[in-house]
mmCIF file of N, CA, C and O in Angstrom:
data_model
loop_
_atom_site.group_PDB
_atom_site.id
_atom_site.type_symbol
_atom_site.label_atom_id
_atom_site.label_comp_id
_atom_site.label_asym_id
_atom_site.label_seq_id
_atom_site.Cartn_x
_atom_site.Cartn_y
_atom_site.Cartn_z
ATOM 1 N N UNK A 1 64.643 68.136 -23.894
ATOM 2 C CA UNK A 1 63.169 67.770 -24.153
ATOM 3 C C UNK A 1 62.668 67.729 -22.240
ATOM 4 O O UNK A 1 61.699 67.917 -22.319
ATOM 5 N N UNK A 2 63.511 66.673 -21.444
ATOM 6 C CA UNK A 2 63.002 66.405 -20.357
ATOM 7 C C UNK A 2 62.947 67.353 -19.368
ATOM 8 O O UNK A 2 61.671 68.099 -18.786
ATOM 9 N N UNK A 3 64.261 68.779 -19.689
ATOM 10 C CA UNK A 3 63.541 69.821 -19.227
ATOM 11 C C UNK A 3 63.172 70.909 -19.069
ATOM 12 O O UNK A 3 61.833 70.897 -18.019
ATOM 13 N N UNK A 4 63.030 70.974 -20.502
ATOM 14 C CA UNK A 4 61.251 71.689 -21.245
ATOM 15 C C UNK A 4 59.728 70.725 -20.349
ATOM 16 O O UNK A 4 59.424 71.805 -20.142
ATOM 17 N N UNK A 5 59.970 69.292 -20.437
ATOM 18 C CA UNK A 5 58.634 68.876 -19.865
ATOM 19 C C UNK A 5 58.260 69.215 -18.384
ATOM 20 O O UNK A 5 57.794 69.325 -17.954
ATOM 21 N N UNK A 6 59.649 69.335 -17.816
ATOM 22 C CA UNK A 6 59.726 69.365 -16.271
ATOM 23 C C UNK A 6 58.989 71.068 -16.207
ATOM 24 O O UNK A 6 58.526 70.814 -14.844
ATOM 25 N N UNK A 7 59.636 71.979 -16.821
ATOM 26 C CA UNK A 7 58.991 73.153 -16.875
ATOM 27 C C UNK A 7 57.736 72.907 -16.492
ATOM 28 O O UNK A 7 57.187 74.025 -15.539
ATOM 29 N N UNK A 8 57.508 72.912 -17.920
ATOM 30 C CA UNK A 8 55.878 72.936 -18.003
ATOM 31 C C UNK A 8 55.156 72.088 -16.488
ATOM 32 O O UNK A 8 53.919 72.222 -16.743
ATOM 33 N N UNK A 9 55.438 70.792 -16.547
ATOM 34 C CA UNK A 9 54.810 70.161 -15.175
ATOM 35 C C UNK A 9 54.944 71.330 -14.318
ATOM 36 O O UNK A 9 53.854 71.514 -13.719
ATOM 37 N N UNK A 10 56.162 72.040 -13.913
ATOM 38 C CA UNK A 10 56.151 72.511 -12.356
ATOM 39 C C UNK A 10 54.794 73.629 -12.532
ATOM 40 O O UNK A 10 54.106 74.384 -11.754
ATOM 41 N N UNK A 11 54.780 74.600 -13.910
ATOM 42 C CA UNK A 11 53.850 75.696 -14.052
ATOM 43 C C UNK A 11 52.211 75.110 -14.393
ATOM 44 O O UNK A 11 52.037 75.101 -13.255
ATOM 45 N N UNK A 12 51.999 73.358 -14.453
ATOM 46 C CA UNK A 12 50.746 73.438 -14.444
ATOM 47 C C UNK A 12 50.861 72.571 -12.869
ATOM 48 O O UNK A 12 49.724 73.554 -12.726
ATOM 49 N N UNK A 13 51.607 72.050 -12.185
ATOM 50 C CA UNK A 13 51.522 72.369 -10.589
ATOM 51 C C UNK A 13 51.103 73.576 -10.276
ATOM 52 O O UNK A 13 50.288 73.391 -9.069
ATOM 53 N N UNK A 14 51.724 74.548 -10.757
ATOM 54 C CA UNK A 14 51.084 76.103 -9.394
ATOM 55 C C UNK A 14 50.487 76.390 -10.176
ATOM 56 O O UNK A 14 49.536 77.113 -9.554
ATOM 57 N N UNK A 15 49.695 76.224 -11.073
ATOM 58 C CA UNK A 15 48.758 76.716 -11.462
ATOM 59 C C UNK A 15 47.419 76.094 -10.937
ATOM 60 O O UNK A 15 46.317 76.510 -10.854
ATOM 61 N N UNK A 16 47.575 74.689 -10.949
ATOM 62 C CA UNK A 16 46.178 73.781 -9.947
ATOM 63 C C UNK A 16 46.350 74.323 -8.899
ATOM 64 O O UNK A 16 45.499 74.338 -8.298
ATOM 65 N N UNK A 17 47.841 74.151 -7.961
ATOM 66 C CA UNK A 17 47.588 75.197 -6.796
ATOM 67 C C UNK A 17 46.514 75.969 -6.363
ATOM 68 O O UNK A 17 45.793 75.991 -5.778
ATOM 69 N N UNK A 18 46.569 77.419 -7.608
ATOM 70 C CA UNK A 18 46.210 78.707 -7.416
ATOM 71 C C UNK A 18 44.989 78.011 -7.165
ATOM 72 O O UNK A 18 44.259 79.008 -7.164
ATOM 73 N N UNK A 19 44.140 77.611 -8.629
ATOM 74 C CA UNK A 19 43.217 77.448 -8.423
ATOM 75 C C UNK A 19 42.207 76.357 -8.266
ATOM 76 O O UNK A 19 41.118 75.989 -8.436
ATOM 77 N N UNK A 20 42.848 76.060 -6.593
ATOM 78 C CA UNK A 20 42.615 74.901 -5.842
ATOM 79 C C UNK A 20 42.071 73.402 -6.308
ATOM 80 O O UNK A 20 41.771 72.497 -6.187
ATOM 81 N N UNK A 21 42.445 73.323 -7.591
ATOM 82 C CA UNK A 21 42.867 72.117 -8.277
ATOM 83 C C UNK A 21 43.671 71.375 -7.410
ATOM 84 O O UNK A 21 43.717 69.921 -7.680
ATOM 85 N N UNK A 22 44.387 71.625 -6.928
ATOM 86 C CA UNK A 22 45.568 70.618 -6.517
ATOM 87 C C UNK A 22 44.787 69.661 -5.326
ATOM 88 O O UNK A 22 45.197 68.675 -4.758
ATOM 89 N N UNK A 23 43.827 70.263 -4.709
ATOM 90 C CA UNK A 23 43.143 69.220 -3.856
ATOM 91 C C UNK A 23 42.617 68.252 -4.202
ATOM 92 O O UNK A 23 41.757 67.368 -3.743
ATOM 93 N N UNK A 24 42.282 68.355 -5.563
ATOM 94 C CA UNK A 24 41.826 66.999 -6.168
ATOM 95 C C UNK A 24 42.450 65.632 -6.605
ATOM 96 O O UNK A 24 43.789 66.141 -6.663
ATOM 97 N N UNK A 25 41.952 64.598 -6.470
ATOM 98 C CA UNK A 25 42.637 63.614 -7.225
ATOM 99 C C UNK A 25 43.078 63.690 -8.975
ATOM 100 O O UNK A 25 42.718 64.530 -9.230
ATOM 101 N N UNK A 26 44.288 62.524 -9.100
ATOM 102 C CA UNK A 26 44.589 62.599 -10.163
ATOM 103 C C UNK A 26 43.817 62.909 -11.223
ATOM 104 O O UNK A 26 43.518 63.739 -12.019
ATOM 105 N N UNK A 27 42.716 61.305 -11.022
ATOM 106 C CA UNK A 27 41.538 61.055 -11.737
ATOM 107 C C UNK A 27 40.797 62.126 -11.457
ATOM 108 O O UNK A 27 40.286 62.213 -13.200
ATOM 109 N N UNK A 28 40.502 62.777 -11.025
ATOM 110 C CA UNK A 28 39.057 63.791 -10.993
ATOM 111 C C UNK A 28 39.436 65.190 -11.867
ATOM 112 O O UNK A 28 38.768 65.639 -12.409
ATOM 113 N N UNK A 29 41.168 65.427 -11.838
ATOM 114 C CA UNK A 29 41.678 66.542 -12.404
ATOM 115 C C UNK A 29 41.483 66.158 -13.526
ATOM 116 O O UNK A 29 41.304 66.539 -14.435
ATOM 117 N N UNK A 30 41.751 65.177 -14.511
ATOM 118 C CA UNK A 30 41.958 64.441 -15.602
ATOM 119 C C UNK A 30 40.243 64.208 -16.161
ATOM 120 O O UNK A 30 39.938 65.134 -17.391
ATOM 121 N N UNK A 31 38.746 64.219 -15.077
ATOM 122 C CA UNK A 31 38.015 64.557 -15.959
ATOM 123 C C UNK A 31 37.951 65.777 -15.673
ATOM 124 O O UNK A 31 37.326 66.052 -16.803
ATOM 125 N N UNK A 32 38.014 66.128 -14.801
ATOM 126 C CA UNK A 32 37.344 67.962 -15.179
ATOM 127 C C UNK A 32 37.768 68.026 -16.503
ATOM 128 O O UNK A 32 38.003 69.515 -16.955
ATOM 129 N N UNK A 33 39.556 68.429 -16.544
ATOM 130 C CA UNK A 33 40.567 68.971 -17.862
ATOM 131 C C UNK A 33 39.666 68.279 -19.232
ATOM 132 O O UNK A 33 39.134 68.792 -19.550
ATOM 133 N N UNK A 34 39.183 66.565 -18.670
ATOM 134 C CA UNK A 34 38.730 66.626 -20.332
ATOM 135 C C UNK A 34 37.721 67.438 -20.340
ATOM 136 O O UNK A 34 37.012 67.051 -21.877
ATOM 137 N N UNK A 35 36.452 67.586 -19.186
ATOM 138 C CA UNK A 35 35.082 68.075 -20.155
ATOM 139 C C UNK A 35 35.153 69.368 -20.093
ATOM 140 O O UNK A 35 34.897 69.810 -20.740
ATOM 141 N N UNK A 36 36.447 70.365 -19.276
ATOM 142 C CA UNK A 36 36.241 71.146 -19.803
ATOM 143 C C UNK A 36 37.300 71.148 -21.917
ATOM 144 O O UNK A 36 36.723 72.419 -22.555
ATOM 145 N N UNK A 37 37.891 70.127 -21.837
ATOM 146 C CA UNK A 37 38.412 70.020 -23.140
ATOM 147 C C UNK A 37 37.579 70.078 -24.727
ATOM 148 O O UNK A 37 37.147 70.182 -25.324
ATOM 149 N N UNK A 38 36.513 68.926 -24.202
ATOM 150 C CA UNK A 38 35.596 68.616 -25.230
ATOM 151 C C UNK A 38 34.181 69.581 -25.442
ATOM 152 O O UNK A 38 33.261 69.259 -25.943
ATOM 153 N N UNK A 39 33.944 70.399 -23.927
ATOM 154 C CA UNK A 39 32.710 71.063 -23.744
ATOM 155 C C UNK A 39 32.417 71.983 -25.138
ATOM 156 O O UNK A 39 33.406 73.072 -25.847
ATOM 157 N N UNK A 40 31.617 72.696 -25.319
ATOM 158 C CA UNK A 40 31.137 72.893 -26.683
ATOM 159 C C UNK A 40 31.224 74.777 -27.064
ATOM 160 O O UNK A 40 31.290 75.122 -25.414
ATOM 161 N N UNK A 41 30.797 75.415 -26.871
ATOM 162 C CA UNK A 41 30.755 76.912 -26.829
ATOM 163 C C UNK A 41 30.015 77.397 -26.006
ATOM 164 O O UNK A 41 29.712 78.220 -25.141
ATOM 165 N N UNK A 42 28.561 76.632 -25.769
ATOM 166 C CA UNK A 42 27.566 75.800 -24.829
ATOM 167 C C UNK A 42 28.193 75.785 -23.750
ATOM 168 O O UNK A 42 27.236 75.951 -22.468
ATOM 169 N N UNK A 43 29.525 75.488 -23.087
ATOM 170 C CA UNK A 43 30.239 74.707 -22.081
ATOM 171 C C UNK A 43 29.842 73.583 -21.804
ATOM 172 O O UNK A 43 29.603 73.129 -20.422
ATOM 173 N N UNK A 44 28.954 72.578 -22.515
ATOM 174 C CA UNK A 44 28.447 72.009 -22.009
ATOM 175 C C UNK A 44 29.071 70.256 -22.710
ATOM 176 O O UNK A 44 29.690 70.317 -24.144
ATOM 177 N N UNK A 45 29.546 69.447 -22.942
ATOM 178 C CA UNK A 45 30.296 68.233 -22.468
ATOM 179 C C UNK A 45 29.469 67.061 -22.934
ATOM 180 O O UNK A 45 28.671 66.673 -21.408
ATOM 181 N N UNK A 46 29.150 66.591 -23.575
ATOM 182 C CA UNK A 46 27.911 64.921 -23.508
ATOM 183 C C UNK A 46 29.480 64.022 -23.130
ATOM 184 O O UNK A 46 30.365 64.092 -23.001
ATOM 185 N N UNK A 47 28.621 62.665 -22.027
ATOM 186 C CA UNK A 47 29.392 61.984 -21.817
ATOM 187 C C UNK A 47 30.209 61.244 -22.770
ATOM 188 O O UNK A 47 31.535 60.720 -22.022
ATOM 189 N N UNK A 48 29.295 60.862 -23.415
ATOM 190 C CA UNK A 48 30.358 59.582 -24.672
ATOM 191 C C UNK A 48 31.748 60.613 -25.198
ATOM 192 O O UNK A 48 32.462 59.951 -25.685
ATOM 193 N N UNK A 49 31.886 61.856 -25.338
ATOM 194 C CA UNK A 49 32.723 62.700 -25.679
ATOM 195 C C UNK A 49 33.834 62.879 -24.733
ATOM 196 O O UNK A 49 35.353 62.850 -24.901
ATOM 197 N N UNK A 50 33.102 62.524 -23.190
ATOM 198 C CA UNK A 50 34.325 62.691 -22.043
ATOM 199 C C UNK A 50 35.417 61.605 -22.139
ATOM 200 O O UNK A 50 35.721 61.258 -21.767
ATOM 201 N N UNK A 51 34.336 60.130 -21.632
ATOM 202 C CA UNK A 51 35.284 59.246 -22.010
ATOM 203 C C UNK A 51 35.939 58.657 -23.796
ATOM 204 O O UNK A 51 36.547 57.800 -22.810
ATOM 205 N N UNK A 52 35.750 59.580 -24.678
ATOM 206 C CA UNK A 52 36.762 59.163 -25.564
ATOM 207 C C UNK A 52 37.583 60.123 -25.500
ATOM 208 O O UNK A 52 38.890 59.567 -26.050
ATOM 209 N N UNK A 53 37.872 61.345 -24.097
ATOM 210 C CA UNK A 53 39.246 62.259 -24.315
ATOM 211 C C UNK A 53 40.112 60.843 -24.027
ATOM 212 O O UNK A 53 40.507 60.623 -22.770
ATOM 213 N N UNK A 54 41.552 61.199 -24.413
ATOM 214 C CA UNK A 54 42.931 60.504 -24.451
ATOM 215 C C UNK A 54 43.417 60.251 -22.720
ATOM 216 O O UNK A 54 43.462 59.668 -22.201
ATOM 217 N N UNK A 55 42.672 61.940 -22.019
ATOM 218 C CA UNK A 55 42.879 61.963 -20.738
ATOM 219 C C UNK A 55 42.302 60.799 -20.055
ATOM 220 O O UNK A 55 42.993 60.346 -19.327
ATOM 221 N N UNK A 56 41.369 60.408 -20.018
ATOM 222 C CA UNK A 56 40.203 59.298 -19.351
ATOM 223 C C UNK A 56 39.457 58.083 -20.280
ATOM 224 O O UNK A 56 39.694 57.190 -19.403
ATOM 225 N N UNK A 57 40.443 58.076 -21.116
ATOM 226 C CA UNK A 57 39.844 57.233 -22.206
ATOM 227 C C UNK A 57 40.445 55.720 -21.566
ATOM 228 O O UNK A 57 39.360 54.359 -21.937
ATOM 229 N N UNK A 58 41.545 55.630 -20.914
ATOM 230 C CA UNK A 58 42.274 54.142 -20.509
ATOM 231 C C UNK A 58 41.552 54.305 -19.423
ATOM 232 O O UNK A 58 42.271 53.162 -18.325
ATOM 233 N N UNK A 59 41.176 54.653 -18.819
ATOM 234 C CA UNK A 59 40.868 55.186 -16.910
ATOM 235 C C UNK A 59 39.356 53.819 -16.994
ATOM 236 O O UNK A 59 38.633 54.040 -17.585
ATOM 237 N N UNK A 60 39.576 53.255 -15.743
ATOM 238 C CA UNK A 60 38.522 52.220 -15.180
ATOM 239 C C UNK A 60 37.210 53.060 -15.392
ATOM 240 O O UNK A 60 37.346 54.084 -14.374
ATOM 241 N N UNK A 61 36.512 52.529 -15.631
ATOM 242 C CA UNK A 61 34.541 52.787 -15.257
ATOM 243 C C UNK A 61 34.654 53.284 -14.463
ATOM 244 O O UNK A 61 34.108 54.112 -14.346
ATOM 245 N N UNK A 62 34.283 52.486 -13.250
ATOM 246 C CA UNK A 62 34.288 52.660 -11.924
ATOM 247 C C UNK A 62 34.789 53.887 -11.862
ATOM 248 O O UNK A 62 34.049 54.916 -10.734
ATOM 249 N N UNK A 63 36.372 54.074 -11.936
ATOM 250 C CA UNK A 63 36.677 55.212 -11.315
ATOM 251 C C UNK A 63 36.371 56.215 -11.638
ATOM 252 O O UNK A 63 36.592 57.374 -10.821
ATOM 253 N N UNK A 64 37.036 56.946 -13.308
ATOM 254 C CA UNK A 64 35.835 57.428 -13.697
ATOM 255 C C UNK A 64 34.840 57.673 -13.481
ATOM 256 O O UNK A 64 33.979 59.084 -12.751
ATOM 257 N N UNK A 65 33.677 56.717 -13.282
ATOM 258 C CA UNK A 65 32.218 57.363 -12.768
ATOM 259 C C UNK A 65 32.719 57.714 -10.849
ATOM 260 O O UNK A 65 31.878 58.831 -11.057
ATOM 261 N N UNK A 66 33.198 57.325 -9.957
ATOM 262 C CA UNK A 66 33.688 57.890 -9.123
ATOM 263 C C UNK A 66 34.180 58.550 -9.076
ATOM 264 O O UNK A 66 33.580 60.307 -8.281
ATOM 265 N N UNK A 67 35.458 59.236 -9.772
ATOM 266 C CA UNK A 67 35.551 60.748 -10.364
ATOM 267 C C UNK A 67 34.675 61.459 -10.904
ATOM 268 O O UNK A 67 34.250 63.226 -10.163
ATOM 269 N N UNK A 68 33.819 61.568 -11.734
ATOM 270 C CA UNK A 68 31.881 62.479 -11.501
ATOM 271 C C UNK A 68 30.986 62.643 -10.378
ATOM 272 O O UNK A 68 31.384 64.027 -10.437
ATOM 273 N N UNK A 69 31.308 61.529 -9.334
ATOM 274 C CA UNK A 69 30.006 61.883 -8.543
ATOM 275 C C UNK A 69 31.273 62.458 -7.597
ATOM 276 O O UNK A 69 30.718 63.464 -7.231
ATOM 277 N N UNK A 70 32.372 62.095 -7.127
ATOM 278 C CA UNK A 70 32.918 63.405 -6.705
ATOM 279 C C UNK A 70 33.006 64.494 -7.070
ATOM 280 O O UNK A 70 32.881 65.543 -6.268
ATOM 281 N N UNK A 71 32.833 65.045 -8.277
ATOM 282 C CA UNK A 71 33.367 66.722 -8.904
ATOM 283 C C UNK A 71 31.919 67.326 -8.867
ATOM 284 O O UNK A 71 31.440 68.186 -8.236
ATOM 285 N N UNK A 72 30.493 66.192 -8.651
ATOM 286 C CA UNK A 72 29.552 66.473 -8.631
ATOM 287 C C UNK A 72 29.315 67.232 -7.865
ATOM 288 O O UNK A 72 28.719 67.663 -7.082
ATOM 289 N N UNK A 73 29.139 66.631 -6.479
ATOM 290 C CA UNK A 73 29.372 66.264 -5.318
ATOM 291 C C UNK A 73 30.153 67.554 -4.730
ATOM 292 O O UNK A 73 29.754 68.250 -3.551
ATOM 293 N N UNK A 74 31.217 67.982 -4.775
ATOM 294 C CA UNK A 74 32.558 68.685 -4.738
ATOM 295 C C UNK A 74 32.041 70.174 -5.729
ATOM 296 O O UNK A 74 32.479 71.230 -5.015
ATOM 297 N N UNK A 75 30.245 70.473 -6.398
ATOM 298 C CA UNK A 75 30.503 71.064 -6.494
ATOM 299 C C UNK A 75 31.142 72.101 -7.897
ATOM 300 O O UNK A 75 31.483 73.388 -8.327
ATOM 301 N N UNK A 76 32.190 70.996 -8.642
ATOM 302 C CA UNK A 76 33.278 71.522 -9.524
ATOM 303 C C UNK A 76 32.783 70.741 -11.330
ATOM 304 O O UNK A 76 32.203 72.467 -11.937
ATOM 305 N N UNK A 77 31.830 70.446 -10.947
ATOM 306 C CA UNK A 77 30.657 69.895 -12.030
ATOM 307 C C UNK A 77 28.890 70.225 -11.993
ATOM 308 O O UNK A 77 29.243 69.936 -10.775
ATOM 309 N N UNK A 78 27.946 70.334 -12.777
ATOM 310 C CA UNK A 78 27.119 69.846 -12.868
ATOM 311 C C UNK A 78 26.100 69.271 -13.969
ATOM 312 O O UNK A 78 27.172 69.210 -15.111
ATOM 313 N N UNK A 79 25.524 68.623 -13.837
ATOM 314 C CA UNK A 79 24.672 68.304 -14.092
ATOM 315 C C UNK A 79 23.871 68.897 -15.521
ATOM 316 O O UNK A 79 22.697 69.783 -14.788
ATOM 317 N N UNK A 80 23.494 68.803 -17.158
ATOM 318 C CA UNK A 80 22.721 69.056 -17.497
ATOM 319 C C UNK A 80 21.291 68.827 -18.215
ATOM 320 O O UNK A 80 21.569 67.844 -18.463
ATOM 321 N N UNK A 81 20.308 69.252 -17.607
ATOM 322 C CA UNK A 81 19.184 68.394 -17.757
ATOM 323 C C UNK A 81 19.087 67.267 -16.425
ATOM 324 O O UNK A 81 19.852 67.469 -15.789
ATOM 325 N N UNK A 82 18.485 66.599 -17.609
ATOM 326 C CA UNK A 82 17.949 65.278 -16.683
ATOM 327 C C UNK A 82 18.896 64.546 -15.789
ATOM 328 O O UNK A 82 20.247 64.769 -16.898
ATOM 329 N N UNK A 83 18.889 63.683 -14.872
ATOM 330 C CA UNK A 83 19.962 63.143 -14.318
ATOM 331 C C UNK A 83 20.550 62.076 -15.099
ATOM 332 O O UNK A 83 21.816 61.168 -15.136
ATOM 333 N N UNK A 84 19.483 61.312 -16.163
ATOM 334 C CA UNK A 84 19.821 60.470 -17.700
ATOM 335 C C UNK A 84 20.990 61.531 -18.276
ATOM 336 O O UNK A 84 21.250 60.294 -19.664
ATOM 337 N N UNK A 85 20.377 62.745 -18.764
ATOM 338 C CA UNK A 85 20.879 63.526 -19.851
ATOM 339 C C UNK A 85 22.716 62.743 -20.338
ATOM 340 O O UNK A 85 22.423 62.659 -22.071
ATOM 341 N N UNK A 86 23.352 62.888 -19.390
ATOM 342 C CA UNK A 86 24.298 62.790 -19.731
ATOM 343 C C UNK A 86 25.504 63.414 -20.736
ATOM 344 O O UNK A 86 25.921 63.642 -21.266
ATOM 345 N N UNK A 87 24.736 64.753 -20.234
ATOM 346 C CA UNK A 87 25.614 66.115 -20.105
ATOM 347 C C UNK A 87 25.875 67.305 -18.650
ATOM 348 O O UNK A 87 25.222 67.101 -17.994
ATOM 349 N N UNK A 88 27.405 67.815 -19.069
ATOM 350 C CA UNK A 88 27.877 67.707 -17.610
ATOM 351 C C UNK A 88 28.618 68.964 -18.000
ATOM 352 O O UNK A 88 28.519 69.719 -19.810
ATOM 353 N N UNK A 89 28.756 70.198 -17.031
ATOM 354 C CA UNK A 89 29.014 71.240 -17.029
ATOM 355 C C UNK A 89 30.169 71.990 -16.082
ATOM 356 O O UNK A 89 29.730 71.544 -14.700
ATOM 357 N N UNK A 90 31.174 72.240 -16.588
ATOM 358 C CA UNK A 90 32.293 72.803 -15.721
ATOM 359 C C UNK A 90 31.760 73.764 -14.804
ATOM 360 O O UNK A 90 31.111 75.180 -15.268
ATOM 361 N N UNK A 91 31.372 74.030 -13.173
ATOM 362 C CA UNK A 91 31.443 75.205 -12.640
ATOM 363 C C UNK A 91 32.322 76.188 -12.241
ATOM 364 O O UNK A 91 33.231 75.870 -11.786
ATOM 365 N N UNK A 92 32.126 77.228 -13.152
ATOM 366 C CA UNK A 92 33.142 78.249 -13.203
ATOM 367 C C UNK A 92 33.342 78.405 -11.677
ATOM 368 O O UNK A 92 32.070 79.051 -11.234
ATOM 369 N N UNK A 93 34.622 79.009 -11.303
ATOM 370 C CA UNK A 93 35.145 79.524 -10.035
ATOM 371 C C UNK A 93 35.521 80.780 -9.676
ATOM 372 O O UNK A 93 35.984 81.276 -10.599
#
């Protein structure tokens, strides 16, 4: 089992390097994965669904919102609607 997990983790790491996600912190990657996972067909994700995602639900709130801010500032995600809408979208590269 551990050998298979190791192979999966190695594959994930290689994909993160190729996509540029390896430059992000672990928390930022977890947030961007959570946004992507909970996004609907319109690629929009509600904040309440993002914070409930297993990858980020145990993350400290300040850490979570710091990661959101860094992803916004870095152009990885964008707000949809007003600043208080709580809707985010991953920017495809």
